[in-house]
Coordinates of C-alpha atoms in Angstrom, one line a residue:
E14 CA 0.0 0.0 0.0
G15 CA 1.2 3.5 -0.6
S16 CA 2.5 5.9 2.0
A17 CA 0.1 8.6 3.0
G18 CA 2.9 11.0 4.0
T19 CA 4.6 11.3 0.7
G20 CA 1.4 11.4 -1.4
E21 CA 3.0 9.0 -4.0
R22 CA 1.2 6.0 -5.3
K23 CA 3.2 2.9 -6.3
T24 CA 2.0 1.0 -9.3
A25 CA 2.0 -2.7 -8.7
M26 CA 3.8 -4.8 -11.4
P27 CA 1.5 -7.2 -13.2
K28 CA 1.9 -10.8 -12.2
A29 CA 2.1 -11.9 -15.9
F30 CA 5.0 -9.7 -16.7
P31 CA 7.8 -12.1 -15.9
S32 CA 6.2 -14.8 -18.0
M33 CA 5.8 -12.4 -21.0
M34 CA 9.5 -11.5 -20.8
A35 CA 10.4 -15.2 -20.8
A36 CA 8.2 -15.9 -23.8
S37 CA 9.8 -13.0 -25.7
C38 CA 13.3 -14.4 -25.1
V39 CA 12.2 -17.8 -26.4
L40 CA 10.8 -16.2 -29.6
L41 CA 14.0 -14.3 -30.2
A42 CA 16.0 -17.4 -29.7
D43 CA 13.8 -19.4 -32.1
A44 CA 14.2 -16.6 -34.7
A45 CA 17.9 -16.8 -34.5
L46 CA 17.8 -20.6 -35.1
V47 CA 15.5 -20.4 -38.3
P48 CA 17.1 -22.3 -41.2
P49 CA 18.5 -20.2 -44.0
A50 CA 15.9 -21.7 -46.5
F51 CA 13.1 -20.0 -44.6
A52 CA 14.8 -16.7 -44.0
Y53 CA 14.3 -14.0 -46.7
R54 CA 17.6 -12.8 -47.9
T55 CA 18.4 -10.8 -51.0
P56 CA 20.8 -12.9 -53.1
A57 CA 24.0 -11.1 -53.8
R58 CA 24.6 -10.5 -57.4
T59 CA 28.0 -11.4 -58.7
A60 CA 29.4 -10.0 -61.9
L61 CA 29.8 -12.7 -64.6
P62 CA 33.1 -12.7 -66.5
S63 CA 32.6 -11.1 -69.9
K64 CA 33.1 -13.4 -72.9
R65 CA 33.6 -10.4 -75.3
P66 CA 37.3 -9.8 -75.9
P67 CA 38.5 -6.3 -75.0
R68 CA 38.8 -3.8 -77.8
T69 CA 42.4 -3.1 -78.7
P70 CA 43.8 -0.4 -80.9
A71 CA 45.4 -3.0 -83.1
S72 CA 42.1 -4.5 -84.1
P73 CA 39.5 -1.7 -84.3
I74 CA 36.9 -4.0 -85.9
E75 CA 35.9 -7.0 -83.9
P76 CA 36.1 -10.5 -85.4
H77 CA 32.4 -11.2 -85.1
V78 CA 31.5 -8.2 -87.4
R79 CA 30.6 -9.4 -90.8
S80 CA 29.9 -7.7 -94.1
P81 CA 26.5 -6.6 -95.3
P82 CA 24.2 -9.3 -96.6
S83 CA 24.5 -8.1 -100.2
L84 CA 26.4 -5.4 -102.1
T85 CA 25.7 -3.9 -105.4
R86 CA 28.4 -4.2 -108.1
T87 CA 29.1 -0.5 -108.0
S88 CA 30.0 -0.5 -104.3
L89 CA 32.6 -3.3 -104.6
A90 CA 35.6 -0.9 -104.8
S91 CA 34.5 1.1 -101.8
A92 CA 33.7 -2.0 -99.8
I93 CA 37.2 -3.5 -100.3
A94 CA 38.9 -0.1 -99.7
L95 CA 37.1 0.3 -96.3
A96 CA 37.3 -3.3 -95.2
P97 CA 40.3 -4.5 -93.0
P98 CA 42.6 -7.2 -94.1
G99 CA 41.1 -10.7 -93.6
S100 CA 37.9 -12.4 -94.6
I101 CA 35.6 -9.4 -94.8
W102 CA 36.7 -8.3 -98.2
L103 CA 36.4 -11.9 -99.4
D104 CA 32.8 -11.9 -98.2
A105 CA 32.2 -8.6 -100.1
L106 CA 33.7 -10.1 -103.2
R107 CA 31.5 -13.2 -102.9
D108 CA 28.4 -11.1 -102.4
W109 CA 29.3 -9.1 -105.5
V110 CA 29.9 -12.1 -107.6
L111 CA 26.6 -13.7 -106.5
S112 CA 24.5 -10.5 -106.9
Y113 CA 22.2 -10.0 -109.8
A114 CA 19.8 -7.4 -111.1
D115 CA 16.3 -7.4 -109.7
P116 CA 13.8 -7.6 -112.7
R117 CA 10.7 -6.7 -110.6
P118 CA 8.1 -5.6 -111.3
Y119 CA 8.5 -7.4 -114.6
T120 CA 7.8 -11.2 -114.6
L121 CA 7.9 -14.0 -117.2
A122 CA 4.4 -12.8 -118.3
S123 CA 5.7 -9.4 -119.4
W124 CA 7.0 -8.7 -122.9
E125 CA 10.1 -7.2 -121.4
C126 CA 11.3 -10.5 -119.9
R127 CA 10.3 -12.5 -123.0
L128 CA 12.2 -10.2 -125.3
F129 CA 15.1 -10.3 -123.0
L130 CA 15.1 -14.2 -123.0
L131 CA 14.9 -14.1 -126.8
T132 CA 18.3 -12.3 -127.0
N133 CA 19.9 -15.6 -126.1
S134 CA 18.8 -17.2 -129.4
G135 CA 21.8 -15.6 -131.2
Y136 CA 24.1 -18.1 -129.4
F137 CA 22.4 -21.0 -131.2
V138 CA 22.7 -19.4 -134.6
A139 CA 26.4 -18.4 -134.0
G140 CA 27.1 -21.9 -132.7
A141 CA 25.8 -23.5 -135.9
L142 CA 27.9 -21.2 -138.1
V143 CA 31.0 -21.7 -136.0
G144 CA 30.6 -25.4 -135.9
G145 CA 30.2 -25.7 -139.6
S146 CA 33.5 -23.8 -140.2
G147 CA 36.9 -25.5 -140.2
G148 CA 38.1 -26.4 -136.7
G149 CA 35.3 -24.6 -135.0
L150 CA 33.4 -27.5 -133.6
P151 CA 34.5 -27.1 -129.9
F152 CA 33.7 -23.4 -130.0
G153 CA 30.4 -24.0 -131.7
M154 CA 29.4 -26.6 -129.0
A155 CA 30.5 -24.2 -126.3
L156 CA 28.3 -21.5 -127.7
E157 CA 25.3 -23.8 -127.8
M158 CA 25.8 -24.8 -124.2
A159 CA 26.3 -21.2 -123.1
G160 CA 23.0 -20.2 -124.8
A161 CA 21.0 -22.9 -123.1
I162 CA 22.5 -22.2 -119.6
S163 CA 22.0 -18.5 -120.1
I164 CA 18.3 -19.0 -120.9
W165 CA 18.0 -21.1 -117.7
Y166 CA 19.7 -18.5 -115.6
H167 CA 17.6 -15.5 -116.9
Y168 CA 14.4 -17.6 -116.8
E169 CA 15.0 -18.2 -113.1
Q170 CA 15.9 -14.5 -112.6
C171 CA 12.7 -13.2 -114.2
G172 CA 10.5 -15.9 -112.7
R173 CA 11.7 -15.5 -109.1
G174 CA 12.8 -11.9 -108.9
G175 CA 14.7 -10.5 -105.9
T176 CA 18.4 -10.3 -105.6
G177 CA 19.4 -13.3 -103.4
D178 CA 17.4 -16.3 -104.4
R179 CA 19.4 -19.6 -104.1
A180 CA 17.9 -21.1 -107.3
V181 CA 18.9 -18.0 -109.3
Q182 CA 22.4 -17.9 -107.8
T183 CA 22.8 -21.6 -108.7
A184 CA 21.9 -21.0 -112.3
M185 CA 24.1 -18.0 -112.4
A186 CA 27.1 -20.0 -111.2
F187 CA 26.5 -22.5 -114.0
D188 CA 26.2 -19.5 -116.4
Y189 CA 29.7 -18.3 -115.2
G190 CA 31.0 -21.9 -115.7
A191 CA 29.7 -21.9 -119.3
A192 CA 30.9 -18.4 -120.2
V193 CA 34.5 -18.9 -119.2
P194 CA 35.2 -22.0 -121.5
T195 CA 33.2 -20.4 -124.3
L196 CA 35.5 -17.3 -124.2
A197 CA 38.5 -19.5 -124.0
C198 CA 37.4 -21.6 -127.0
G199 CA 36.8 -18.4 -129.0
L200 CA 40.3 -17.1 -128.1
F201 CA 41.9 -20.4 -129.3
Y202 CA 39.7 -20.3 -132.4
A203 CA 41.0 -16.8 -133.3
I204 CA 44.6 -17.8 -132.6
D205 CA 44.2 -20.7 -134.9
G206 CA 43.1 -18.4 -137.7
L207 CA 45.9 -16.0 -137.0
E208 CA 48.4 -18.8 -137.4
L209 CA 47.0 -19.4 -140.9
A210 CA 47.1 -15.7 -141.9
P211 CA 49.0 -13.5 -139.4
D212 CA 48.2 -10.4 -141.5
H213 CA 44.5 -10.8 -141.5
V214 CA 43.4 -9.7 -138.0
P215 CA 39.6 -10.0 -137.4
Y216 CA 39.1 -6.3 -136.5
R217 CA 35.4 -6.5 -137.0
A218 CA 34.9 -9.4 -134.6
L219 CA 37.3 -7.8 -132.1
S220 CA 35.4 -4.5 -132.2
L221 CA 32.1 -6.3 -131.6
M222 CA 33.5 -8.2 -128.7
I223 CA 34.8 -5.0 -127.1
L224 CA 31.4 -3.4 -127.4
A225 CA 29.8 -6.6 -125.9
F226 CA 32.0 -6.4 -122.8
A227 CA 31.2 -2.7 -122.6
A228 CA 27.5 -3.5 -122.5
L229 CA 28.1 -6.2 -119.9
A230 CA 29.9 -3.8 -117.6
A231 CA 27.4 -1.0 -118.2
G232 CA 24.6 -3.4 -117.1
W233 CA 26.4 -3.8 -113.7
I234 CA 26.1 0.0 -113.2
W235 CA 22.7 0.8 -114.7
D236 CA 20.8 -2.1 -113.3
K237 CA 17.2 -0.8 -113.3
P238 CA 15.0 -3.5 -114.9
R239 CA 14.6 -2.0 -118.3
Q240 CA 18.2 -0.7 -118.4
Y241 CA 19.5 -4.1 -117.4
F242 CA 17.4 -5.9 -120.0
A243 CA 18.7 -3.6 -122.8
L244 CA 22.4 -3.6 -121.8
H245 CA 22.7 -7.3 -120.8
G246 CA 20.6 -8.2 -123.9
L247 CA 23.2 -6.3 -126.0
W248 CA 25.9 -8.4 -124.3
H249 CA 24.1 -11.5 -125.7
V250 CA 23.5 -10.1 -129.1
L251 CA 26.8 -8.5 -129.7
G252 CA 28.7 -11.5 -128.4
A253 CA 26.8 -13.8 -130.7
I254 CA 27.4 -11.5 -133.7
A255 CA 31.1 -11.4 -132.9
A256 CA 31.3 -15.2 -132.8
A257 CA 29.5 -15.4 -136.2
E258 CA 31.8 -12.8 -137.6
L259 CA 34.8 -14.8 -136.4
A260 CA 33.4 -17.9 -138.1
S261 CA 33.0 -15.9 -141.4
W262 CA 36.6 -14.6 -141.1
H263 CA 37.9 -18.1 -140.3
A264 CA 36.1 -19.5 -143.3
Q265 CA 37.8 -17.0 -145.6
L266 CA 41.2 -18.1 -144.5
A267 CA 40.6 -21.8 -145.4

């Protein structure tokens, strides 16, 4: 009981207080023993080692950088000039070799494509004339083969369109393979005639062949559909006329 002289009143401690303190201590001890799997902890983030090699001044362009998927023939020189030594310029050269003009919007149903395919018919006429002349059978057969493969290539080109179709590129590779031996046979055919008559140079056939190559190169630069049809068609026509003129010259020497 409180003292009346001091006027103070003592507050009695609740009887349950000691048991509450004991229970709190038990809870704190249990919390300290909780397994880590049930405790919420923020996982520490560790920096993973970078797989990318550091950039060095000696190699400003990284090895995983590749050339563009396709290049036009007119940009070949700049692509090789800007590319570092290594495989990138080889990729640019490969893309240039396998590139071709896009004939769209013209298709096989258009008169432009049909007339363009018709320009290959001169190879068959020239092949027959050359094959009938003396010593011109290999050259004549090469011309016939080149004409057939050229029709196949340009038929795929006009039928499929685009600039990177696999079927067109396959036909174009065969076209390259037929053009090289045909030109070689024509060269040997001309040399054979010059051995018979060194003073009789086939200037007419030589001039036509130069014009044919000029038309071929111009078609790489001006490659819009109608421009390409006209220029590359001239390559076919002038090349066939040059072969026929060479056959006529060779026949005069016999």
